[in-house]
Coordinates of C-alpha atoms in Angstrom, one line a residue:
X1207 CA 0.0 0.0 0.0
X1208 CA 2.8 2.4 0.8
X1209 CA 4.4 1.7 -2.5
X1210 CA 1.1 2.4 -4.3
X1211 CA 0.7 5.7 -2.5
X1212 CA 4.3 6.5 -3.2
X1213 CA 3.8 5.8 -7.0
X1214 CA 0.6 7.8 -7.0
X1215 CA 2.2 10.7 -5.3
X1216 CA 5.1 10.7 -7.8
X1217 CA 2.6 10.6 -10.7
X1218 CA 0.6 13.4 -9.2
X1219 CA 3.8 15.4 -8.6
X1220 CA 4.8 14.8 -12.2
X1221 CA 1.4 15.8 -13.5
X1222 CA 1.5 18.9 -11.5
X1223 CA 5.0 19.7 -12.7
X1224 CA 4.0 19.1 -16.3
X1225 CA 0.9 21.3 -15.9
X1226 CA 3.1 24.0 -14.3
X1227 CA 5.7 23.7 -17.1
X1228 CA 2.9 23.8 -19.7
X1229 CA 1.4 26.9 -18.1
X1230 CA 4.8 28.5 -18.0
X1231 CA 5.5 27.7 -21.6
X1232 CA 2.1 28.9 -22.6
X1233 CA 2.7 32.2 -20.8
X1234 CA 6.1 32.5 -22.5
X1235 CA 4.5 31.7 -25.8
X1236 CA 1.8 34.3 -25.3
X1237 CA 4.4 36.9 -24.3
X1238 CA 6.5 36.1 -27.4
X1239 CA 3.4 36.3 -29.5
X1240 CA 2.6 39.7 -28.0
X1241 CA 6.2 40.8 -28.5
X1242 CA 6.1 39.6 -32.1
X1243 CA 2.9 41.4 -32.8
X1244 CA 4.2 44.6 -31.2
X1245 CA 7.4 44.3 -33.2
X1246 CA 5.5 43.6 -36.4
X1247 CA 3.3 46.6 -35.7
X1248 CA 6.3 48.8 -35.1
X1249 CA 7.9 47.5 -38.3
X1250 CA 4.8 48.2 -40.2
X1251 CA 4.6 51.7 -38.7
X1252 CA 8.3 52.2 -39.6
X1253 CA 7.8 51.0 -43.1
X1254 CA 4.7 53.2 -43.5
X1255 CA 6.7 56.2 -42.1
X1256 CA 9.6 55.4 -44.5
X1257 CA 7.1 55.0 -47.4
X1258 CA 5.5 58.4 -46.6
X1259 CA 9.0 60.0 -46.3
X1260 CA 10.0 58.4 -49.6
X1261 CA 6.8 59.7 -51.2
X1262 CA 7.6 63.2 -49.8
X1263 CA 11.2 63.0 -51.2
X1264 CA 10.0 61.8 -54.6
X1265 CA 7.4 64.5 -54.7
X1266 CA 10.1 67.1 -53.8
X1267 CA 12.4 65.6 -56.5
X1268 CA 9.6 65.9 -59.0
X1269 CA 8.9 69.4 -58.0
X1270 CA 12.5 70.5 -58.1
X1271 CA 12.9 68.7 -61.5
X1272 CA 9.9 70.5 -62.9
X1273 CA 11.2 73.8 -61.6
X1274 CA 14.6 73.1 -63.1
X1275 CA 13.0 72.1 -66.4
X1276 CA 10.9 75.3 -66.3
X1277 CA 13.9 77.4 -65.5
X1278 CA 15.8 75.7 -68.3
X1279 CA 13.0 76.4 -70.8
X1280 CA 13.0 80.0 -69.7
X1281 CA 16.8 80.3 -70.2
X1282 CA 16.6 78.6 -73.6
X1283 CA 13.8 80.8 -74.7
X1284 CA 15.8 83.8 -73.6
X1285 CA 18.9 82.7 -75.4
X1286 CA 16.8 82.0 -78.6
X1287 CA 15.5 85.6 -78.4
X1288 CA 19.0 87.0 -77.9
X1289 CA 20.5 85.1 -80.8
X1290 CA 18.2 86.9 -83.3
X1291 CA 19.5 90.5 -82.7
X1292 CA 23.0 89.2 -82.2
X1293 CA 22.8 87.8 -85.8
X1294 CA 22.2 91.4 -87.0
X1295 CA 25.1 92.8 -84.9
X1296 CA 27.7 90.1 -85.8
X1297 CA 26.4 89.6 -89.3
X1298 CA 26.8 93.3 -90.3
X1299 CA 30.1 93.5 -88.5
X1300 CA 31.3 90.5 -90.5
X1301 CA 30.1 92.1 -93.8
X1302 CA 31.9 95.3 -92.9
X1303 CA 35.1 93.3 -92.1
X1304 CA 34.8 91.5 -95.4
X1305 CA 34.4 94.8 -97.3
X1306 CA 36.9 96.7 -95.2
X1307 CA 39.5 97.1 -97.9
X1308 CA 37.0 98.0 -100.7
X1309 CA 35.1 100.4 -98.5
X1310 CA 38.4 101.9 -97.1
X1311 CA 37.3 102.2 -93.5
X1312 CA 39.1 104.9 -91.5
X1313 CA 41.2 104.0 -88.5
X1314 CA 38.5 105.2 -86.2
X1315 CA 35.9 103.2 -88.0
X1316 CA 38.1 100.1 -87.9
X1317 CA 38.5 100.5 -84.2
X1318 CA 34.8 100.9 -83.8
X1319 CA 34.2 97.8 -85.8
X1320 CA 36.6 95.9 -83.6
X1321 CA 34.7 97.0 -80.5
X1322 CA 31.5 95.8 -82.1
X1323 CA 33.1 92.4 -82.9
X1324 CA 34.4 92.1 -79.3
X1325 CA 31.1 92.9 -77.8
X1326 CA 29.4 90.4 -80.0
X1327 CA 31.9 87.8 -78.9
X1328 CA 31.1 88.5 -75.3
X1329 CA 27.4 88.2 -75.9
X1330 CA 27.9 84.9 -77.8
X1331 CA 30.0 83.5 -75.0
X1332 CA 27.3 84.4 -72.4
X1333 CA 24.6 82.8 -74.5
X1334 CA 26.5 79.6 -75.1
X1335 CA 27.5 79.4 -71.4
X1336 CA 23.8 79.7 -70.5
X1337 CA 22.9 76.9 -73.0
X1338 CA 25.7 74.8 -71.5
X1339 CA 24.3 75.4 -68.0
X1340 CA 20.9 74.2 -69.1
X1341 CA 22.2 70.9 -70.5
X1342 CA 24.6 70.6 -67.5
X1343 CA 27.6 70.7 -69.7
X1344 CA 26.9 67.2 -71.0
X1345 CA 29.7 66.2 -73.2
X1346 CA 27.6 63.3 -74.5
X1347 CA 25.6 65.6 -76.7
X1348 CA 25.7 64.5 -80.3
X1349 CA 28.0 66.5 -82.7
X1350 CA 26.4 68.0 -85.8
X1351 CA 29.2 68.4 -88.2
X1352 CA 29.4 71.2 -90.7
X1353 CA 32.1 73.5 -92.2
X1354 CA 33.6 75.7 -89.5
X1355 CA 36.1 78.5 -89.9
X1356 CA 38.5 77.7 -87.0
X1357 CA 40.2 81.0 -87.0
X1358 CA 36.9 82.8 -86.7
X1359 CA 35.8 80.5 -83.9
X1360 CA 39.0 81.2 -82.0
X1361 CA 38.6 85.0 -82.5
X1362 CA 35.0 84.8 -81.2
X1363 CA 36.2 82.9 -78.1
X1364 CA 39.0 85.4 -77.5
X1365 CA 36.5 88.3 -77.8
X1366 CA 34.3 86.7 -75.3
X1367 CA 37.2 86.2 -72.8
X1368 CA 38.8 89.6 -73.3
X1369 CA 37.1 91.2 -70.3
X1370 CA 38.4 88.3 -68.1
X1371 CA 41.9 88.8 -69.6
X1372 CA 41.8 92.5 -68.8
X1373 CA 40.7 91.8 -65.2
X1374 CA 43.6 89.4 -64.6
X1375 CA 46.1 91.6 -66.4
X1376 CA 46.8 88.9 -69.0
X1377 CA 47.3 89.5 -72.8
X1378 CA 45.5 87.3 -75.3
X1379 CA 47.6 86.9 -78.4
X1380 CA 45.0 85.6 -80.8
X1381 CA 45.5 85.3 -84.6
X1382 CA 43.3 87.4 -86.8
X1383 CA 40.0 86.0 -88.1
X1384 CA 41.2 85.2 -91.6
X1385 CA 39.5 82.7 -93.9
X1386 CA 41.2 79.6 -95.0
X1387 CA 41.3 77.2 -92.1
X1388 CA 38.0 75.4 -92.5
X1389 CA 37.3 72.2 -90.6
X1390 CA 34.4 69.7 -90.4
X1391 CA 33.1 70.0 -86.9
X1392 CA 30.3 71.1 -84.7
X1393 CA 30.7 74.9 -84.3
X1394 CA 29.2 75.0 -80.8
X1395 CA 31.4 72.2 -79.5
X1396 CA 34.5 73.8 -81.1
X1397 CA 33.9 77.1 -79.3
X1398 CA 33.2 75.2 -76.0
X1399 CA 36.6 73.4 -76.3
X1400 CA 38.5 76.5 -77.3
X1401 CA 36.8 78.5 -74.5
X1402 CA 37.9 75.9 -72.0
X1403 CA 41.5 75.9 -73.1
X1404 CA 41.9 79.7 -73.2
X1405 CA 40.0 80.2 -69.9
X1406 CA 42.1 77.5 -68.3
X1407 CA 45.3 79.4 -69.4
X1408 CA 43.9 82.7 -68.2
X1409 CA 42.9 81.3 -64.8
X1410 CA 46.4 80.0 -64.0
X1411 CA 48.5 82.8 -65.7
X1412 CA 50.3 85.5 -63.7
X1413 CA 49.5 89.2 -64.3
X1414 CA 51.5 90.4 -67.2
X1415 CA 51.7 87.0 -68.9
X1416 CA 50.7 86.4 -72.5
X1417 CA 48.5 83.5 -73.6
X1418 CA 49.5 82.8 -77.2
X1419 CA 47.4 80.9 -79.8
X1420 CA 48.4 79.7 -83.2
X1421 CA 46.5 78.0 -85.9
X1422 CA 47.9 76.1 -88.9
X1423 CA 47.0 73.4 -91.4
X1424 CA 49.2 70.3 -91.9
X1425 CA 48.0 67.9 -94.5
X1426 CA 44.4 67.0 -93.9
X1427 CA 44.4 68.3 -90.3
X1428 CA 44.1 71.7 -88.8
X1429 CA 45.6 72.4 -85.3
X1430 CA 45.1 75.2 -82.8
X1431 CA 47.8 75.4 -80.2
X1432 CA 47.0 77.2 -76.9
X1433 CA 50.3 78.0 -75.1
X1434 CA 49.6 78.2 -71.4
X1435 CA 52.5 80.1 -69.8
X1436 CA 51.7 79.0 -66.2
X1437 CA 53.8 76.4 -64.6
X1438 CA 51.5 73.5 -63.9
X1439 CA 51.8 70.9 -61.1
X1440 CA 53.6 67.7 -62.1
X1441 CA 50.6 65.5 -61.4
X1442 CA 48.3 67.7 -63.5
X1443 CA 50.7 67.7 -66.4
X1444 CA 51.3 64.0 -66.2
X1445 CA 47.6 63.3 -66.7
X1446 CA 45.9 66.5 -67.6
X1447 CA 42.7 64.8 -68.9
X1448 CA 42.2 62.5 -65.8
X1449 CA 40.1 63.5 -62.8
X1450 CA 42.1 64.7 -59.7
X1451 CA 40.2 64.7 -56.4
X1452 CA 36.8 64.9 -58.2
X1453 CA 37.9 67.6 -60.7
X1454 CA 39.6 67.6 -64.0
X1455 CA 43.3 68.4 -63.8
X1456 CA 43.9 72.1 -63.0
X1457 CA 40.4 72.5 -61.6
X1458 CA 37.7 74.7 -62.9
X1459 CA 33.9 74.6 -63.1
X1460 CA 33.6 74.7 -66.9
X1461 CA 33.7 71.9 -69.3
X1462 CA 36.4 69.6 -68.0
X1463 CA 39.5 68.8 -70.0
X1464 CA 38.6 65.2 -70.0
X1465 CA 35.2 66.0 -71.4
X1466 CA 36.7 68.4 -73.9
X1467 CA 39.0 65.6 -75.1
X1468 CA 36.0 63.3 -75.6
X1469 CA 34.2 66.0 -77.5
X1470 CA 37.1 66.4 -79.8
X1471 CA 37.3 62.7 -80.4
X1472 CA 33.6 62.6 -81.2
X1473 CA 34.2 65.1 -84.0
X1474 CA 37.1 63.0 -85.4
X1475 CA 39.8 65.2 -83.8
X1476 CA 42.0 65.0 -80.8
X1477 CA 43.2 67.1 -77.8
X1478 CA 46.7 66.6 -76.5
X1479 CA 49.0 68.4 -74.0
X1480 CA 52.7 68.8 -73.9
X1481 CA 55.0 70.4 -71.3
X1482 CA 58.2 72.2 -72.2
X1483 CA 61.4 72.5 -70.2
X1484 CA 60.2 75.6 -68.3
X1485 CA 57.0 73.9 -67.1
X1486 CA 54.5 75.7 -69.4
X1487 CA 51.9 73.6 -71.2
X1488 CA 50.7 73.6 -74.8
X1489 CA 47.3 72.2 -75.5
X1490 CA 46.9 71.1 -79.2
X1491 CA 43.3 70.9 -80.5
X1492 CA 43.3 69.1 -83.9
X1493 CA 40.3 68.6 -86.3
X1494 CA 40.0 67.2 -89.8
X1495 CA 40.2 69.8 -92.5
X1496 CA 37.2 70.3 -94.7
X1497 CA 37.6 69.3 -98.4
X1498 CA 37.2 71.7 -101.3
X1499 CA 33.5 72.8 -101.5
X1500 CA 31.8 73.0 -104.9
X1501 CA 31.4 76.6 -106.0
X1502 CA 27.7 76.5 -106.5
X1503 CA 27.5 80.3 -106.6
X1504 CA 28.7 80.1 -110.2
X1505 CA 25.4 78.7 -111.3
X1506 CA 23.5 81.2 -113.3
X1507 CA 20.4 82.9 -111.9
X1508 CA 20.5 81.3 -108.5
X1509 CA 17.3 82.2 -106.6
X1510 CA 16.9 82.0 -102.9
X1511 CA 13.8 82.5 -100.7
X1512 CA 14.3 83.7 -97.2
X1513 CA 11.3 83.4 -94.8
X1514 CA 12.0 85.6 -91.8
X1515 CA 9.9 88.0 -89.7
X1516 CA 12.8 90.1 -88.4
X1517 CA 13.4 93.1 -90.8
X1518 CA 17.0 93.6 -89.7
X1519 CA 17.9 90.0 -90.4
X1520 CA 16.2 90.2 -93.8
X1521 CA 18.3 93.3 -94.6
X1522 CA 21.5 91.5 -93.5
X1523 CA 20.6 88.5 -95.7
X1524 CA 19.9 90.8 -98.7
X1525 CA 23.4 92.2 -98.4
X1526 CA 25.0 88.8 -97.9
X1527 CA 23.1 87.4 -100.9
X1528 CA 24.2 90.3 -103.0
X1529 CA 27.8 89.5 -102.1
X1530 CA 27.3 85.9 -103.0
X1531 CA 25.6 86.6 -106.3
X1532 CA 22.2 85.4 -105.3
X1533 CA 18.8 86.7 -106.2
X1534 CA 17.0 86.9 -102.9
X1535 CA 13.2 87.0 -102.3
X1536 CA 11.9 87.5 -98.8
X1537 CA 8.6 86.6 -97.0
X1538 CA 7.7 87.5 -93.4
X1539 CA 5.1 84.8 -92.6
X1540 CA 4.7 81.1 -93.3
X1541 CA 1.7 81.4 -95.6
X1542 CA 3.4 84.1 -97.6
X1543 CA 6.6 82.0 -97.9
X1544 CA 4.6 79.0 -99.2
X1545 CA 2.9 81.2 -101.8
X1546 CA 6.3 82.5 -103.0
X1547 CA 7.8 79.1 -103.0
X1548 CA 5.1 77.7 -105.3
X1549 CA 5.3 80.8 -107.6
X1550 CA 9.1 81.2 -107.8
X1551 CA 10.4 77.6 -107.4
X1552 CA 13.6 78.9 -105.8
X1553 CA 16.8 76.9 -105.8
X1554 CA 17.0 77.0 -102.0
X1555 CA 14.8 78.1 -99.1
X1556 CA 16.2 79.6 -95.9
X1557 CA 13.5 79.2 -93.2
X1558 CA 13.4 80.8 -89.8
X1559 CA 11.8 78.3 -87.3
X1560 CA 10.4 80.9 -84.9
X1561 CA 7.9 82.5 -87.3
X1562 CA 4.7 83.9 -85.7
X1563 CA 1.6 81.8 -86.3
X1564 CA 2.6 79.1 -88.7
X1565 CA 6.1 78.2 -87.5
X1566 CA 9.0 76.9 -89.5
X1567 CA 8.2 73.2 -88.8
X1568 CA 4.7 73.6 -90.1
X1569 CA 6.0 75.4 -93.2
X1570 CA 8.5 72.6 -93.8
X1571 CA 5.7 70.0 -93.6
X1572 CA 3.6 72.0 -96.1
X1573 CA 6.5 72.3 -98.5
X1574 CA 7.1 68.5 -98.3
X1575 CA 3.4 67.8 -99.0
X1576 CA 3.3 69.9 -102.1
X1577 CA 4.7 68.3 -105.3
X1578 CA 5.8 71.7 -106.6
X1579 CA 8.0 72.4 -103.6
X1580 CA 9.0 69.0 -102.0
X1581 CA 12.3 68.8 -104.0
X1582 CA 13.5 72.3 -103.0
X1583 CA 16.3 72.1 -100.4
X1584 CA 15.4 73.8 -97.2
X1585 CA 17.9 75.3 -94.7
X1586 CA 16.7 76.0 -91.1
X1587 CA 17.9 79.3 -89.7
X1588 CA 17.1 79.5 -86.1
X1589 CA 18.1 80.6 -82.6
X1590 CA 17.3 77.2 -81.2
X1591 CA 20.7 75.6 -80.9
X1592 CA 20.2 73.0 -78.1
X1593 CA 21.0 69.4 -79.0
X1594 CA 17.3 68.5 -78.7
X1595 CA 16.4 71.3 -81.1
X1596 CA 18.9 70.1 -83.7
X1597 CA 17.7 66.5 -83.4
X1598 CA 14.2 67.7 -84.0
X1599 CA 15.4 69.7 -87.0
X1600 CA 17.1 66.6 -88.4
X1601 CA 14.0 64.5 -87.8
X1602 CA 11.9 67.1 -89.7
X1603 CA 14.0 66.6 -92.8
X1604 CA 15.9 69.9 -93.1
X1605 CA 18.8 69.7 -95.5
X1606 CA 20.9 72.0 -93.3
X1607 CA 20.5 73.5 -89.8
X1608 CA 22.3 76.8 -89.0
X1609 CA 22.0 78.5 -85.6
X1610 CA 22.0 82.2 -85.0
X1611 CA 24.1 84.3 -84.9
X1612 CA 24.9 83.3 -88.4
X1613 CA 28.5 82.9 -89.6
X1614 CA 28.3 84.2 -93.1
X1615 CA 31.2 81.9 -94.2
X1616 CA 29.3 78.9 -92.9
X1617 CA 26.2 80.1 -94.6
X1618 CA 28.0 80.4 -97.9
X1619 CA 29.4 76.9 -97.5
X1620 CA 26.0 75.4 -96.6
X1621 CA 24.4 77.1 -99.6
X1622 CA 27.2 75.9 -101.9
X1623 CA 26.7 72.3 -100.7
X1624 CA 22.9 72.4 -101.1
X1625 CA 22.9 74.1 -104.5
X1626 CA 25.4 71.5 -105.8
X1627 CA 23.0 68.7 -105.1
X1628 CA 21.0 67.5 -108.1
X1629 CA 17.2 68.0 -107.9
X1630 CA 14.7 65.7 -109.4
X1631 CA 12.3 68.5 -110.2
X1632 CA 14.6 70.9 -112.1
X1633 CA 12.6 70.6 -115.4
X1634 CA 9.4 71.4 -113.7
X1635 CA 11.0 74.3 -111.8
X1636 CA 12.5 75.8 -114.9
X1637 CA 9.1 75.6 -116.7
X1638 CA 7.4 77.2 -113.8
X1639 CA 9.9 80.0 -113.6
X1640 CA 9.4 80.7 -117.3
X1641 CA 5.6 80.9 -116.8
X1642 CA 6.0 83.0 -113.7

């Protein structure tokens, strides 16, 4: 009996211990479950808070992006408007320079003309720097190659940087803007690279120093050398186109030297640096020379139609056309230009894209849709020079795309190229002109 009681007491004790352990485990499980639920709730709250914060950040990014885009559009619209009067200023100055010997300008008149050219160069530099700011100085922008007078581009860059040179007490020894060194390149990219090289030399030169520039052709290449008299650090000279501490060698906030080198290579050229025994650096910017262009101006009775609403630019184009031996007709609106194109059948049409009402793109579409005018080469003449604008112009089918302010030499080259191309509708055009 004692043994039975002892066994029963052990069983009862074990049962009680098991029940106690189960209760304890149950309480622990419930506590863990509550802790898990609380943790899951906190995690959900944290995730929701983070999601809301992310939504706020994304909304702020979208707002800032929209503001930047709006500011960029305002800046681009402003630069487009500035390019139109600048065309008149620089165009007439270029005509005066071209006719300087025949017109026998006085010394005072020549000095005044030089001041006008210098002021035009400053304005052009400001406009292009504003455009670069809008596109964030992106060196990946596509290059639109055309014939470019390299000496003239260098002269324009020097004119734009002359105030900075005077401030630092540095002399810019720039060759005269004489014709003859024509390259195939993007004129905007060319000026960006030259401006970077000359500004880099100015920034590091001591007062009283001279930054010398030379331009020459050797075979099928044209090279501009910018002689930077400042002694550069060994590390910067050893790898001038590689980033140093987050910046291109020698610093600066403009287009970097590495980006400038990539731009040059995109145009089929190169940008190199060499250091002399005294520590000065010479940057050599080389581009492919343009081949001989057909002299299409020798064609008899070449007729051009210019559609432009700015009277000053029309007056400039009339004088330029007279110098090139062209017969120029002008229209001030899109519909008037279409009527004249159908009536005259010109050899080429120069079309401003910023026309009031019916803009240049609508006029181009109407010309392409008309059998009488679809074969006439059309050249866009516009203040819209951003890469996106030029891509749009190319997609619209323009045969040439020139940005204001116009380089009259580039205009003559583009006209020569367009007029030398055969046209399928020449017989129809000749018959129509005879009837007109």
